[in-house]
Amino acid sequence: MRSRQNYAEMKEIKKQQRLATGLISDRFSKVSSIIIKMAYFHYGTEPIVMRTVYFLPSGYAYFNMECLEKGCADGGYDLGPVIISMINSHKKSAKGKLVCKGKSAELPSEHARIAYEVAVEYNKKS
Ligand SMILES: [Zn+2]
């Protein structure tokens, strides 16, 4: 059973995770912006939701995107490894797909997925 309290706890855990990642400017001083474009695919042939998320150096380096499926609380799409490897190799763009890793009694596994495009802008050389 998923109670309201569990949901509040989940929100708090997510907030702590976000704070723990640190600021983009601290972790990736060369980065001036990160843009993530996502197309959400639902299980089956449901319509697609498009979403674009912007990250600035003053934001947290938390790239775990939430799953949009109702009832999927611990799922999502962690773009952190993709973005970190892009920054490490000074790559400006990357594309790929991720399947939601969340498990729920009400939802089939692989109930949702995204196709993403990440664009990283770097500061001009000083
Ligand atoms: Zn999910």
CSV table of N, CA and C and ligand atoms in Angstrom, one decimal:
chain,number,residue,atom,x,y,z
A,1,MET,N,0.8,-1.2,0.0
A,1,MET,CA,0.0,0.0,0.0
A,1,MET,C,0.9,1.2,0.0
A,2,ARG,N,0.5,2.2,-0.8
A,2,ARG,CA,1.3,3.4,-0.9
A,2,ARG,C,0.6,4.5,-0.2
A,3,SER,N,1.0,4.9,1.0
A,3,SER,CA,0.3,5.9,1.8
A,3,SER,C,0.8,7.3,1.4
A,4,ARG,N,0.1,8.2,1.9
A,4,ARG,CA,0.5,9.6,1.7
A,4,ARG,C,1.9,9.9,2.4
A,5,GLN,N,2.0,9.2,3.5
A,5,GLN,CA,3.3,9.5,4.2
A,5,GLN,C,4.5,8.9,3.5
A,6,ASN,N,4.3,7.7,2.9
A,6,ASN,CA,5.4,7.2,2.1
A,6,ASN,C,5.7,8.1,0.9
A,7,TYR,N,4.7,8.7,0.4
A,7,TYR,CA,5.0,9.7,-0.7
A,7,TYR,C,5.8,10.9,-0.2
A,8,ALA,N,5.4,11.4,0.9
A,8,ALA,CA,6.2,12.5,1.5
A,8,ALA,C,7.6,12.1,1.8
A,9,GLU,N,7.8,10.9,2.3
A,9,GLU,CA,9.1,10.4,2.6
A,9,GLU,C,10.0,10.3,1.3
A,10,MET,N,9.3,9.8,0.3
A,10,MET,CA,10.0,9.7,-1.0
A,10,MET,C,10.4,11.1,-1.5
A,11,LYS,N,9.6,12.1,-1.4
A,11,LYS,CA,9.9,13.4,-1.8
A,11,LYS,C,11.1,13.9,-1.0
A,12,GLU,N,11.1,13.7,0.3
A,12,GLU,CA,12.2,14.1,1.1
A,12,GLU,C,13.5,13.4,0.7
A,13,ILE,N,13.4,12.1,0.5
A,13,ILE,CA,14.6,11.4,0.0
A,13,ILE,C,15.2,12.0,-1.3
A,14,LYS,N,14.3,12.3,-2.2
A,14,LYS,CA,14.7,12.9,-3.5
A,14,LYS,C,15.3,14.2,-3.3
A,15,LYS,N,14.8,15.0,-2.3
A,15,LYS,CA,15.3,16.3,-2.0
A,15,LYS,C,16.8,16.2,-1.5
A,16,GLN,N,16.9,15.2,-0.6
A,16,GLN,CA,18.2,14.9,0.0
A,16,GLN,C,19.2,14.5,-1.0
A,17,GLN,N,18.8,13.6,-1.9
A,17,GLN,CA,19.6,13.2,-3.0
A,17,GLN,C,20.1,14.4,-3.9
A,18,ARG,N,19.2,15.3,-4.2
A,18,ARG,CA,19.5,16.4,-5.0
A,18,ARG,C,20.5,17.3,-4.3
A,19,LEU,N,20.3,17.5,-3.0
A,19,LEU,CA,21.3,18.3,-2.2
A,19,LEU,C,22.7,17.7,-2.2
A,20,ALA,N,22.7,16.4,-2.1
A,20,ALA,CA,23.9,15.6,-1.9
A,20,ALA,C,24.8,15.6,-3.2
A,21,THR,N,24.1,15.9,-4.4
A,21,THR,CA,24.9,15.9,-5.6
A,21,THR,C,25.8,17.1,-5.7
A,22,GLY,N,25.4,18.2,-5.1
A,22,GLY,CA,26.2,19.4,-5.2
A,22,GLY,C,25.9,20.2,-6.4
A,23,LEU,N,26.4,21.4,-6.4
A,23,LEU,CA,26.1,22.3,-7.5
A,23,LEU,C,26.9,22.0,-8.8
A,24,ILE,N,26.3,22.3,-9.9
A,24,ILE,CA,26.9,22.0,-11.2
A,24,ILE,C,28.2,22.9,-11.3
A,25,SER,N,28.2,24.1,-10.8
A,25,SER,CA,29.3,25.0,-10.9
A,25,SER,C,30.5,24.4,-10.1
A,26,ASP,N,30.2,23.8,-8.9
A,26,ASP,CA,31.2,23.2,-8.1
A,26,ASP,C,31.8,21.9,-8.7
A,27,ARG,N,30.9,21.1,-9.3
A,27,ARG,CA,31.4,19.8,-9.8
A,27,ARG,C,31.9,19.9,-11.2
A,28,PHE,N,31.4,20.7,-12.0
A,28,PHE,CA,31.7,20.8,-13.4
A,28,PHE,C,32.0,22.3,-13.8
A,29,SER,N,33.1,22.8,-13.4
A,29,SER,CA,33.4,24.2,-13.5
A,29,SER,C,33.4,24.7,-15.0
A,30,LYS,N,33.7,23.8,-15.9
A,30,LYS,CA,33.8,24.1,-17.3
A,30,LYS,C,32.4,24.3,-18.0
A,31,VAL,N,31.4,23.8,-17.3
A,31,VAL,CA,30.1,23.7,-18.0
A,31,VAL,C,29.3,25.0,-17.8
A,32,SER,N,28.7,25.6,-18.9
A,32,SER,CA,27.9,26.8,-18.8
A,32,SER,C,26.4,26.5,-18.8
A,33,SER,N,26.0,25.4,-19.5
A,33,SER,CA,24.6,24.9,-19.4
A,33,SER,C,24.5,23.5,-19.9
A,34,ILE,N,23.4,22.9,-19.4
A,34,ILE,CA,23.1,21.5,-19.9
A,34,ILE,C,21.6,21.5,-20.2
A,35,ILE,N,21.3,21.0,-21.4
A,35,ILE,CA,19.9,21.0,-21.8
A,35,ILE,C,19.6,19.5,-22.1
A,36,ILE,N,18.5,19.0,-21.5
A,36,ILE,CA,18.1,17.7,-21.7
A,36,ILE,C,16.7,17.7,-22.4
A,37,LYS,N,16.6,17.2,-23.6
A,37,LYS,CA,15.3,17.0,-24.3
A,37,LYS,C,14.9,15.6,-24.2
A,38,MET,N,13.7,15.4,-23.8
A,38,MET,CA,13.2,14.0,-23.6
A,38,MET,C,11.8,13.8,-24.3
A,39,ALA,N,11.7,12.7,-24.9
A,39,ALA,CA,10.4,12.3,-25.4
A,39,ALA,C,10.0,11.1,-24.5
A,40,TYR,N,8.9,11.2,-23.9
A,40,TYR,CA,8.4,10.1,-23.0
A,40,TYR,C,7.5,9.2,-23.8
A,41,PHE,N,7.8,7.9,-23.7
A,41,PHE,CA,6.9,6.9,-24.3
A,41,PHE,C,6.2,6.1,-23.2
A,42,HIS,N,5.0,6.0,-23.3
A,42,HIS,CA,4.3,5.1,-22.3
A,42,HIS,C,4.2,3.7,-22.9
A,43,TYR,N,3.9,2.8,-21.9
A,43,TYR,CA,3.7,1.4,-22.3
A,43,TYR,C,2.6,1.4,-23.4
A,44,GLY,N,2.8,0.6,-24.4
A,44,GLY,CA,1.9,0.5,-25.5
A,44,GLY,C,2.0,1.7,-26.4
A,45,THR,N,0.9,2.1,-26.9
A,45,THR,CA,0.9,3.2,-28.0
A,45,THR,C,0.3,4.5,-27.5
A,46,GLU,N,0.5,4.8,-26.2
A,46,GLU,CA,0.0,6.0,-25.7
A,46,GLU,C,0.7,7.2,-26.4
A,47,PRO,N,0.1,8.4,-26.3
A,47,PRO,CA,0.8,9.6,-26.9
A,47,PRO,C,2.1,9.9,-26.2
A,48,ILE,N,2.9,10.6,-26.8
A,48,ILE,CA,4.2,11.0,-26.3
A,48,ILE,C,4.2,12.3,-25.7
A,49,VAL,N,4.9,12.4,-24.6
A,49,VAL,CA,5.0,13.7,-23.9
A,49,VAL,C,6.5,14.2,-24.2
A,50,MET,N,6.6,15.5,-24.6
A,50,MET,CA,7.9,16.0,-24.9
A,50,MET,C,8.3,17.0,-23.7
A,51,ARG,N,9.5,16.9,-23.3
A,51,ARG,CA,9.9,17.8,-22.2
A,51,ARG,C,11.3,18.2,-22.4
A,52,THR,N,11.6,19.5,-22.1
A,52,THR,CA,13.0,20.0,-22.1
A,52,THR,C,13.3,20.6,-20.8
A,53,VAL,N,14.5,20.2,-20.3
A,53,VAL,CA,14.9,20.6,-18.9
A,53,VAL,C,16.2,21.3,-19.1
A,54,TYR,N,16.3,22.5,-18.5
A,54,TYR,CA,17.6,23.3,-18.6
A,54,TYR,C,18.3,23.3,-17.2
A,55,PHE,N,19.6,23.1,-17.3
A,55,PHE,CA,20.4,23.2,-16.1
A,55,PHE,C,21.4,24.3,-16.2
A,56,LEU,N,21.5,25.1,-15.2
A,56,LEU,CA,22.5,26.2,-15.2
A,56,LEU,C,23.6,25.8,-14.1
A,57,PRO,N,24.7,26.5,-14.2
A,57,PRO,CA,25.8,26.2,-13.2
A,57,PRO,C,25.3,26.3,-11.7
A,58,SER,N,24.3,27.2,-11.5
A,58,SER,CA,23.8,27.5,-10.1
A,58,SER,C,22.9,26.4,-9.7
A,59,GLY,N,22.5,25.4,-10.6
A,59,GLY,CA,21.6,24.4,-10.2
A,59,GLY,C,22.3,23.2,-9.7
A,60,TYR,N,21.6,22.2,-9.1
A,60,TYR,CA,22.2,21.0,-8.6
A,60,TYR,C,22.4,20.0,-9.7
A,61,ALA,N,23.5,19.3,-9.6
A,61,ALA,CA,23.9,18.3,-10.6
A,61,ALA,C,23.1,17.0,-10.4
A,62,TYR,N,21.8,17.1,-10.4
A,62,TYR,CA,21.0,16.0,-10.1
A,62,TYR,C,20.2,15.7,-11.4
A,63,PHE,N,20.5,14.6,-12.1
A,63,PHE,CA,20.0,14.4,-13.4
A,63,PHE,C,19.1,13.2,-13.5
A,64,ASN,N,18.5,12.9,-12.4
A,64,ASN,CA,17.6,11.7,-12.3
A,64,ASN,C,16.2,12.2,-12.7
A,65,MET,N,15.7,11.9,-13.9
A,65,MET,CA,14.4,12.4,-14.3
A,65,MET,C,13.3,11.5,-13.8
A,66,GLU,N,12.2,12.1,-13.4
A,66,GLU,CA,11.1,11.2,-12.9
A,66,GLU,C,10.4,10.5,-14.0
A,67,CYS,N,9.8,9.4,-13.6
A,67,CYS,CA,8.9,8.7,-14.4
A,67,CYS,C,7.6,9.3,-14.3
A,68,LEU,N,6.9,9.4,-15.5
A,68,LEU,CA,5.6,10.1,-15.4
A,68,LEU,C,4.4,9.2,-15.2
A,69,GLU,N,4.7,7.9,-15.1
A,69,GLU,CA,3.6,7.0,-14.8
A,69,GLU,C,3.1,7.1,-13.4
A,70,LYS,N,1.8,7.1,-13.2
A,70,LYS,CA,1.2,7.1,-11.9
A,70,LYS,C,1.5,5.8,-11.2
A,71,GLY,N,1.8,5.8,-10.0
A,71,GLY,CA,2.1,4.5,-9.3
A,71,GLY,C,3.5,4.1,-9.4
A,72,CYS,N,4.3,4.8,-10.1
A,72,CYS,CA,5.7,4.5,-10.2
A,72,CYS,C,6.5,5.5,-9.4
A,73,ALA,N,6.8,5.1,-8.2
A,73,ALA,CA,7.4,6.1,-7.2
A,73,ALA,C,8.9,6.0,-7.2
A,74,ASP,N,9.5,4.8,-7.4
A,74,ASP,CA,11.0,4.7,-7.3
A,74,ASP,C,11.6,4.5,-8.6
A,75,GLY,N,10.9,4.9,-9.7
A,75,GLY,CA,11.5,4.7,-11.0
A,75,GLY,C,12.1,6.0,-11.5
A,76,GLY,N,12.3,6.1,-12.8
A,76,GLY,CA,12.9,7.3,-13.3
A,76,GLY,C,14.1,6.9,-14.3
A,77,TYR,N,14.7,8.0,-14.7
A,77,TYR,CA,15.7,7.8,-15.7
A,77,TYR,C,17.0,8.6,-15.2
A,78,ASP,N,18.0,7.9,-14.9
A,78,ASP,CA,19.2,8.6,-14.4
A,78,ASP,C,20.1,8.9,-15.5
A,79,LEU,N,20.1,10.2,-15.9
A,79,LEU,CA,21.0,10.7,-17.0
A,79,LEU,C,22.4,11.1,-16.5
A,80,GLY,N,22.6,11.0,-15.2
A,80,GLY,CA,23.9,11.4,-14.6
A,80,GLY,C,25.1,10.7,-15.2
A,81,PRO,N,25.1,9.4,-15.3
A,81,PRO,CA,26.3,8.7,-16.0
A,81,PRO,C,26.5,9.2,-17.4
A,82,VAL,N,25.5,9.4,-18.1
A,82,VAL,CA,25.6,9.9,-19.5
A,82,VAL,C,26.3,11.3,-19.5
A,83,ILE,N,25.7,12.2,-18.7
A,83,ILE,CA,26.2,13.6,-18.6
A,83,ILE,C,27.6,13.7,-18.1
A,84,ILE,N,27.9,12.9,-17.1
A,84,ILE,CA,29.3,12.9,-16.5
A,84,ILE,C,30.3,12.4,-17.5
A,85,SER,N,30.0,11.4,-18.3
A,85,SER,CA,30.9,10.9,-19.3
A,85,SER,C,31.1,11.9,-20.4
A,86,MET,N,30.0,12.6,-20.8
A,86,MET,CA,30.1,13.6,-21.8
A,86,MET,C,31.0,14.7,-21.4
A,87,ILE,N,30.9,15.2,-20.1
A,87,ILE,CA,31.7,16.3,-19.6
A,87,ILE,C,33.2,15.8,-19.5
A,88,ASN,N,33.4,14.6,-19.1
A,88,ASN,CA,34.8,14.1,-19.0
A,88,ASN,C,35.4,14.0,-20.3
A,89,SER,N,34.7,13.8,-21.4
A,89,SER,CA,35.3,13.7,-22.7
A,89,SER,C,35.0,15.0,-23.5
A,90,HIS,N,34.5,16.0,-22.9
A,90,HIS,CA,34.2,17.3,-23.5
A,90,HIS,C,33.3,17.1,-24.7
A,91,LYS,N,32.4,16.2,-24.6
A,91,LYS,CA,31.4,16.0,-25.7
A,91,LYS,C,30.3,17.0,-25.6
A,92,LYS,N,29.8,17.5,-26.7
A,92,LYS,CA,28.7,18.5,-26.7
A,92,LYS,C,27.3,17.9,-26.8
A,93,SER,N,27.2,16.8,-27.4
A,93,SER,CA,25.8,16.3,-27.5
A,93,SER,C,25.8,14.7,-27.5
A,94,ALA,N,24.7,14.2,-27.1
A,94,ALA,CA,24.6,12.7,-27.0
A,94,ALA,C,23.1,12.4,-27.1
A,95,LYS,N,22.8,11.3,-27.6
A,95,LYS,CA,21.4,10.8,-27.8
A,95,LYS,C,21.4,9.4,-27.3
A,96,GLY,N,20.2,9.0,-26.8
A,96,GLY,CA,20.0,7.6,-26.4
A,96,GLY,C,18.6,7.3,-25.9
A,97,LYS,N,18.5,6.1,-25.4
A,97,LYS,CA,17.2,5.7,-24.8
A,97,LYS,C,17.4,5.1,-23.5
A,98,LEU,N,16.4,5.3,-22.6
A,98,LEU,CA,16.4,4.6,-21.3
A,98,LEU,C,15.0,4.1,-21.0
A,99,VAL,N,15.0,2.9,-20.3
A,99,VAL,CA,13.8,2.3,-19.9
A,99,VAL,C,13.7,2.6,-18.4
A,100,CYS,N,12.4,2.9,-17.9
A,100,CYS,CA,12.2,3.2,-16.5
A,100,CYS,C,12.6,1.9,-15.7
A,101,LYS,N,13.4,2.1,-14.6
A,101,LYS,CA,13.9,1.0,-13.8
A,101,LYS,C,12.9,0.8,-12.6
A,102,GLY,N,11.9,1.6,-12.5
A,102,GLY,CA,10.9,1.4,-11.4
A,102,GLY,C,10.1,0.1,-11.5
A,103,LYS,N,9.9,-0.4,-10.3
A,103,LYS,CA,9.0,-1.6,-10.3
A,103,LYS,C,7.8,-1.3,-9.4
A,104,SER,N,6.7,-1.8,-9.9
A,104,SER,CA,5.5,-1.5,-9.2
A,104,SER,C,4.5,-2.7,-9.5
A,105,ALA,N,3.7,-3.1,-8.5
A,105,ALA,CA,2.8,-4.2,-8.7
A,105,ALA,C,1.7,-3.8,-9.7
A,106,GLU,N,1.4,-2.5,-9.8
A,106,GLU,CA,0.3,-2.1,-10.7
A,106,GLU,C,0.9,-1.9,-12.2
A,107,LEU,N,2.2,-1.9,-12.3
A,107,LEU,CA,2.7,-1.5,-13.7
A,107,LEU,C,3.6,-2.7,-14.2
A,108,PRO,N,3.5,-2.9,-15.5
A,108,PRO,CA,4.4,-3.9,-16.0
A,108,PRO,C,5.9,-3.4,-16.0
A,109,SER,N,6.8,-4.3,-16.0
A,109,SER,CA,8.2,-3.8,-16.1
A,109,SER,C,8.4,-3.3,-17.5
A,110,GLU,N,9.3,-2.3,-17.7
A,110,GLU,CA,9.4,-1.6,-18.9
A,110,GLU,C,8.1,-0.9,-19.3
A,111,HIS,N,7.5,-0.3,-18.3
A,111,HIS,CA,6.2,0.3,-18.6
A,111,HIS,C,6.4,1.7,-19.3
A,112,ALA,N,7.5,2.2,-19.2
A,112,ALA,CA,7.8,3.5,-19.8
A,112,ALA,C,9.2,3.6,-20.2
A,113,ARG,N,9.5,4.5,-21.2
A,113,ARG,CA,10.9,4.7,-21.6
A,113,ARG,C,11.0,6.1,-22.2
A,114,ILE,N,12.2,6.6,-22.3
A,114,ILE,CA,12.4,7.9,-22.9
A,114,ILE,C,13.5,7.8,-24.0
A,115,ALA,N,13.3,8.7,-24.9
A,115,ALA,CA,14.4,8.9,-25.9
A,115,ALA,C,15.0,10.3,-25.5
A,116,TYR,N,16.3,10.4,-25.3
A,116,TYR,CA,16.8,11.7,-24.8
A,116,TYR,C,17.8,12.3,-25.8
A,117,GLU,N,18.0,13.6,-25.7
A,117,GLU,CA,19.1,14.3,-26.3
A,117,GLU,C,19.7,15.2,-25.3
A,118,VAL,N,20.9,15.1,-25.1
A,118,VAL,CA,21.6,16.0,-24.1
A,118,VAL,C,22.5,16.9,-24.9
A,119,ALA,N,22.5,18.2,-24.6
A,119,ALA,CA,23.4,19.2,-25.1
A,119,ALA,C,24.1,19.9,-24.0
A,120,VAL,N,25.4,19.8,-24.0
A,120,VAL,CA,26.2,20.5,-22.9
A,120,VAL,C,27.0,21.6,-23.6
A,121,GLU,N,26.9,22.8,-23.0
A,121,GLU,CA,27.6,24.0,-23.4
A,121,GLU,C,28.8,24.2,-22.4
A,122,TYR,N,29.9,24.5,-23.0
A,122,TYR,CA,31.1,24.7,-22.1
A,122,TYR,C,31.5,26.2,-22.1
A,123,ASN,N,32.1,26.6,-21.0
A,123,ASN,CA,32.6,28.0,-21.0
A,123,ASN,C,33.7,28.2,-22.0
A,124,LYS,N,33.8,29.4,-22.5
A,124,LYS,CA,34.9,29.7,-23.4
A,124,LYS,C,36.2,29.6,-22.6
A,125,LYS,N,37.2,29.3,-23.3
A,125,LYS,CA,38.5,29.1,-22.7
A,125,LYS,C,39.0,30.4,-22.1
A,126,SER,N,39.4,30.4,-20.8
A,126,SER,CA,39.8,31.6,-20.2
A,126,SER,C,41.3,31.8,-20.3
B,1,ZN,ZN,8.3,4.2,-14.2
